[in-house]
PDB file of C-alpha atoms in Angstrom:
ATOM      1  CA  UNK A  45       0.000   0.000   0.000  1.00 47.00           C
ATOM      2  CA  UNK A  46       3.201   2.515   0.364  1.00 46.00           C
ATOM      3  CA  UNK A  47       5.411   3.233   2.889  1.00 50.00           C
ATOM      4  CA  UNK A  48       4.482   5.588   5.873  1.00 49.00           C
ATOM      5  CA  UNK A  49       5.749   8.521   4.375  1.00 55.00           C
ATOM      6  CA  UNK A  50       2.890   8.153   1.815  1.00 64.00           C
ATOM      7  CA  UNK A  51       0.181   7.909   4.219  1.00 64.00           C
ATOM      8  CA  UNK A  52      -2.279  10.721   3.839  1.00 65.00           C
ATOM      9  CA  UNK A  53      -2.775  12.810   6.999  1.00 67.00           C
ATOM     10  CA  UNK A  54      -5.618  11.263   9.364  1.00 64.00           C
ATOM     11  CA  UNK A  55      -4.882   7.743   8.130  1.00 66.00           C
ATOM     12  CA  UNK A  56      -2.988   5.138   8.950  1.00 59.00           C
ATOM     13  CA  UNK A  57      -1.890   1.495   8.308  1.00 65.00           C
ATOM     14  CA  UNK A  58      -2.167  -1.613  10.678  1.00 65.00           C
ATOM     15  CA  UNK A  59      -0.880  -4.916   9.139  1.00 67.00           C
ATOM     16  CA  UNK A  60      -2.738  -8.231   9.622  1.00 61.00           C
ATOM     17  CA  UNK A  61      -1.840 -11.244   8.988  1.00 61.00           C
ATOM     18  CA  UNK A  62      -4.664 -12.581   6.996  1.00 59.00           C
ATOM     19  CA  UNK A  63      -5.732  -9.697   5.547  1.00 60.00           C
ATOM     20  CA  UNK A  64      -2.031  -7.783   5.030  1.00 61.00           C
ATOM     21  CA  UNK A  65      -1.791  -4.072   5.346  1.00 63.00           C
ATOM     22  CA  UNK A  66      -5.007  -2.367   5.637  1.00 60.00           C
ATOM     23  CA  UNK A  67      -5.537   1.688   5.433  1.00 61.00           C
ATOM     24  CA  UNK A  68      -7.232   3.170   8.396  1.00 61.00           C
ATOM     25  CA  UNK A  69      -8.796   6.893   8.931  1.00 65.00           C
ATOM     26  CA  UNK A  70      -9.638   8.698  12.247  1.00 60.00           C
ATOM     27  CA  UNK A  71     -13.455   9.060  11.223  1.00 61.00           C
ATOM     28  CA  UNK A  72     -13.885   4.773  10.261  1.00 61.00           C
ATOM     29  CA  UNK A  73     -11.700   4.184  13.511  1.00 58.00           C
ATOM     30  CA  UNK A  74     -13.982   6.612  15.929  1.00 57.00           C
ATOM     31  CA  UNK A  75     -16.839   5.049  14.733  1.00 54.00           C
ATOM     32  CA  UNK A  76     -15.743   1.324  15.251  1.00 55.00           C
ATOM     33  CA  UNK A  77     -14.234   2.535  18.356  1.00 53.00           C
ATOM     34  CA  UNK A  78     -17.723   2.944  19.488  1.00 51.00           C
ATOM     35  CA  UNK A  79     -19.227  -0.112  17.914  1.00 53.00           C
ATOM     36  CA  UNK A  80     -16.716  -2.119  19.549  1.00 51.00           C
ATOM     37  CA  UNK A  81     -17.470  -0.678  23.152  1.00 53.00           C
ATOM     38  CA  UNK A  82     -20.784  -1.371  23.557  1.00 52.00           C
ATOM     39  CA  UNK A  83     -20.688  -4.890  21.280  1.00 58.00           C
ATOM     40  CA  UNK A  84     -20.048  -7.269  23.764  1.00 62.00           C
ATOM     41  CA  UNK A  85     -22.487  -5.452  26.246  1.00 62.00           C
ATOM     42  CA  UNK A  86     -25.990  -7.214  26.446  1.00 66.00           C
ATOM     43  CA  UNK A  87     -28.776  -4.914  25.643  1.00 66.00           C
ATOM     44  CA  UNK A  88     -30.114  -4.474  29.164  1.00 66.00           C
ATOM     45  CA  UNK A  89     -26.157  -3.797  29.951  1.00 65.00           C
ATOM     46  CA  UNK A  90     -26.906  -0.799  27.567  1.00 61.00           C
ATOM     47  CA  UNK A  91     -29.960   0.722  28.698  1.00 62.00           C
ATOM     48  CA  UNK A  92     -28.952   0.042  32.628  1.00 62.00           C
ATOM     49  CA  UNK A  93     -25.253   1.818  31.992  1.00 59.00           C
ATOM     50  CA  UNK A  94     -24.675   4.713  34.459  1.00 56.00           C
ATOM     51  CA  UNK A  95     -24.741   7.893  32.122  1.00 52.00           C
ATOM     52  CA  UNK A  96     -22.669  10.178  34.293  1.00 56.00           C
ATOM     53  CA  UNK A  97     -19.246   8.183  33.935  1.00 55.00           C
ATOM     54  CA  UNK A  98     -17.025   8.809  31.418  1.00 50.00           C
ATOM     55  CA  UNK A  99     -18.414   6.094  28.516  1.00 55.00           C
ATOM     56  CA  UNK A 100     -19.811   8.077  25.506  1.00 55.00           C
ATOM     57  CA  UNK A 101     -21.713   5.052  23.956  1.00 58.00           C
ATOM     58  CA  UNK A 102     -23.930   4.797  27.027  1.00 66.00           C
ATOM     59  CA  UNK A 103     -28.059   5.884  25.974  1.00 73.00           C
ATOM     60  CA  UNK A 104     -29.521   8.590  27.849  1.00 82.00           C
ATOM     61  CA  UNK A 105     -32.415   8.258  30.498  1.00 82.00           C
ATOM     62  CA  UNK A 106     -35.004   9.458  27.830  1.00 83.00           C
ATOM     63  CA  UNK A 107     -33.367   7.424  25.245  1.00 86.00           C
ATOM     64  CA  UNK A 108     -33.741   4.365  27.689  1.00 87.00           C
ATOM     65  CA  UNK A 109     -37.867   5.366  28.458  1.00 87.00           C
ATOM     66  CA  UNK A 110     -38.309   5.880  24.762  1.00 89.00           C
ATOM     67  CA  UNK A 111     -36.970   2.436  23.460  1.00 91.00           C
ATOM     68  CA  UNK A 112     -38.750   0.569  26.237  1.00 91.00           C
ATOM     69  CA  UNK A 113     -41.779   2.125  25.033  1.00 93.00           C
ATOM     70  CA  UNK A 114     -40.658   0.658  21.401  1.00 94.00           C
ATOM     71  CA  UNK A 115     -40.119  -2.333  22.540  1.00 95.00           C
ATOM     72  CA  UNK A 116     -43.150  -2.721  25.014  1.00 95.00           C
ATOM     73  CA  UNK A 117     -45.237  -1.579  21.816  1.00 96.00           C
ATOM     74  CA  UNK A 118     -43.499  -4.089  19.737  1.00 96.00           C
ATOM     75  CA  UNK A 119     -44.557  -6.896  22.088  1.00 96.00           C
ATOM     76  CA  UNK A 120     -48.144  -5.709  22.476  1.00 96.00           C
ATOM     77  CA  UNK A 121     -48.232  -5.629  18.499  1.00 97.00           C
ATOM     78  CA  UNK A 122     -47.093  -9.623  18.410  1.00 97.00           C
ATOM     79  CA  UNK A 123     -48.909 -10.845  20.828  1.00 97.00           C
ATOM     80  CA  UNK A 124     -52.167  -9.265  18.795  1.00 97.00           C
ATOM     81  CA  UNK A 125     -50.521 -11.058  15.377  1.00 97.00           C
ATOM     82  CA  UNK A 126     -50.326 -14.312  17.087  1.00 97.00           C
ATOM     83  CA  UNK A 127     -54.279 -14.277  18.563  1.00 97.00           C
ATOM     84  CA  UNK A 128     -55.181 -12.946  14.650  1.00 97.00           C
ATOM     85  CA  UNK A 129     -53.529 -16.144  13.492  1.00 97.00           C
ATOM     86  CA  UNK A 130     -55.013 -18.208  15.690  1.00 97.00           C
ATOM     87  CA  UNK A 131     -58.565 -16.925  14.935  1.00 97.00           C
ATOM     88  CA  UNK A 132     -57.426 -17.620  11.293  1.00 96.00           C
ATOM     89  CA  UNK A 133     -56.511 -21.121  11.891  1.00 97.00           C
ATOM     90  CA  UNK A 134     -59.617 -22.025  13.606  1.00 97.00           C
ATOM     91  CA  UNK A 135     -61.746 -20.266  10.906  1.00 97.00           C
ATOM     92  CA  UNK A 136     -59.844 -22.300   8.166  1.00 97.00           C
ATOM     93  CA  UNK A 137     -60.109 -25.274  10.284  1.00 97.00           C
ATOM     94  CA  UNK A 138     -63.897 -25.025  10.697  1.00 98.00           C
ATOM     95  CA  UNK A 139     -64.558 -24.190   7.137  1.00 97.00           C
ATOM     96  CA  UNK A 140     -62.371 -27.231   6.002  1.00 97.00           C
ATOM     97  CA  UNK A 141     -64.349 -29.450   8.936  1.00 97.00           C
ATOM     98  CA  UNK A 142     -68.007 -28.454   6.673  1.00 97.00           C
ATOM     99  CA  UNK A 143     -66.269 -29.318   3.477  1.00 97.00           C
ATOM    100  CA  UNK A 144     -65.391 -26.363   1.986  1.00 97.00           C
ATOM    101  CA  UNK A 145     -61.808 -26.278   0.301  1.00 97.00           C
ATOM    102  CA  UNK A 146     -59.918 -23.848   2.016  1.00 97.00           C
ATOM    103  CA  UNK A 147     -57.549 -23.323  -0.961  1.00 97.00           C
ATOM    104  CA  UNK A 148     -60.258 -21.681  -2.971  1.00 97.00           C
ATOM    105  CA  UNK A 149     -61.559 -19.829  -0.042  1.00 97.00           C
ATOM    106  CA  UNK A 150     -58.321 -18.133   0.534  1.00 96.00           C
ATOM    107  CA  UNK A 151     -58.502 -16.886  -3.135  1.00 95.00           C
ATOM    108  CA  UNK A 152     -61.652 -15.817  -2.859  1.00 96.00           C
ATOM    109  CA  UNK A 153     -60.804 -13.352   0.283  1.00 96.00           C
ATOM    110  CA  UNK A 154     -57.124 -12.409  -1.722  1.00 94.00           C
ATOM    111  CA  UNK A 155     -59.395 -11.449  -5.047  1.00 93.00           C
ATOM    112  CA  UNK A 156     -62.133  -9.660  -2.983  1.00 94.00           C
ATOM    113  CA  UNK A 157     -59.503  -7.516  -0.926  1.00 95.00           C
ATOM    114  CA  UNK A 158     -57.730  -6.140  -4.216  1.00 94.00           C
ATOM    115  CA  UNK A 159     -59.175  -2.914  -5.556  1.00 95.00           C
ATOM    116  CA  UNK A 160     -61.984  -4.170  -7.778  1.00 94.00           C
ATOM    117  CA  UNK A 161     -60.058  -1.857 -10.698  1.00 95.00           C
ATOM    118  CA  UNK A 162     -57.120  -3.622 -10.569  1.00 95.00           C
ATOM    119  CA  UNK A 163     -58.310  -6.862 -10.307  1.00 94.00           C
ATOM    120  CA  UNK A 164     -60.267  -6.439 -13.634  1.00 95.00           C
ATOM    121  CA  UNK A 165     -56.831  -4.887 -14.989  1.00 96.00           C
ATOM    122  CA  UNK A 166     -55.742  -8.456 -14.024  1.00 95.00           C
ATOM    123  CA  UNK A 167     -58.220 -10.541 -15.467  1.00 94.00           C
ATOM    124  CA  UNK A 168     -58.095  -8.767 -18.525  1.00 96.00           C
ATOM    125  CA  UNK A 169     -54.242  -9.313 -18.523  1.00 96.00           C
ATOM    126  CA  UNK A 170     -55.006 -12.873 -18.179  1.00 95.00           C
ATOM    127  CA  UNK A 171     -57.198 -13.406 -20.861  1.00 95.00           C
ATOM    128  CA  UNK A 172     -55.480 -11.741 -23.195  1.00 96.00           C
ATOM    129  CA  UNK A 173     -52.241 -13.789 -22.805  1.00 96.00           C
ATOM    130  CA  UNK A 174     -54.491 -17.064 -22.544  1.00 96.00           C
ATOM    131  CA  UNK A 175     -55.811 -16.264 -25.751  1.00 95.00           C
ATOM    132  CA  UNK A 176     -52.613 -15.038 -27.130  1.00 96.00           C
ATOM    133  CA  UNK A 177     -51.316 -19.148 -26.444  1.00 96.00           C
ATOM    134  CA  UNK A 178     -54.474 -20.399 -27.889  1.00 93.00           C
ATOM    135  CA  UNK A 179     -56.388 -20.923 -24.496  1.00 89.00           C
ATOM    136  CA  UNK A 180     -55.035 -23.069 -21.673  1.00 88.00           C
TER     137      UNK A 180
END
C-alpha cells in the first residue's frame, strides 16, 4: 500500500496477517471505536449503563424510556398477530371441517380484498395472454 511517508494525513496502516496491510482513517476508527465498546455489552447492559461516567456510547435516560416504550409496543403488536392467526386457523379449520376447500376460499378473500379496478386490470391481462397461447 506505500510506505508511511505516503500515508495521507488522518490515516494510517495496521498490518494483519490474513488480511495484510489495511488503510485506516480517524473518522472509520472513531466510529468502530464505538461499535466495539458497547458490542459485547448485552442490551439491558446498555440501557442500565450509568450515564454520568465517562463512557460516551452509554443511551440517555429518555433514550432508555423511549426504546422501552418501542419495545413494550413491539410486544403488544405480536402478541395481537399471534391471537389474529389463531382466529385464522380455527376459521380455516372449521370451514375445512363443513367441506369447503380452504384453498379456494383463501382466493376468494385475496381477489375480494384487491381494488376491484385492478383486479379487472388483471383478469383482462389474463385473458389476453391465454388467448394469445391459444387458451389453456
Amino acid at each position: 500500500m506505500g510506505t508511511t511517508d505516503t500515508i495521507p494525513r488522518g490515516w494510517w496502516t495496521q498490518t494483519s496477517g490474513t488480511l495484510g496491510t489495511l488503510w485506516k482513517c480517524e473518522p472509520c476508527a472513531a466510529k468502530n471505536a464505538s461499535r466495539i465498546a458497547t458490542e459485547h455489552m448485552t442490551t439491558e447492559q446498555i440501557l442500565n449503563a450509568d450515564t454520568s461516567g465517562d463512557h460516551p456510547d452509554v443511551i440517555t435516560a429518555a433514550a432508555q424510556g423511549r426504546l422501552r416504550t418501542f419495545v413494550e409496543r413491539f410486544e403488544r403488536l405480536f402478541e395481537d398477530v399471534a391471537a389474529i392467526q389463531s382466529d385464522i386457523k380455527e376459521v380455516r379449520d372449521e370451514a375445512k371441517g363443513e367441506g369447503f376447500d380452504v384453498k379456494i376460499l383463501m382466493r376468494v378473500v385475496r381477489e375480494r380484498r384487491k381494488d376491484p379496478t385492478k383486479r379487472e386490470e388483471e383478469e383482462a391481462v389474463f385473458d389476453l395472454y391465454v388467448s394469445a397461447i391459444g387458451g389453456l
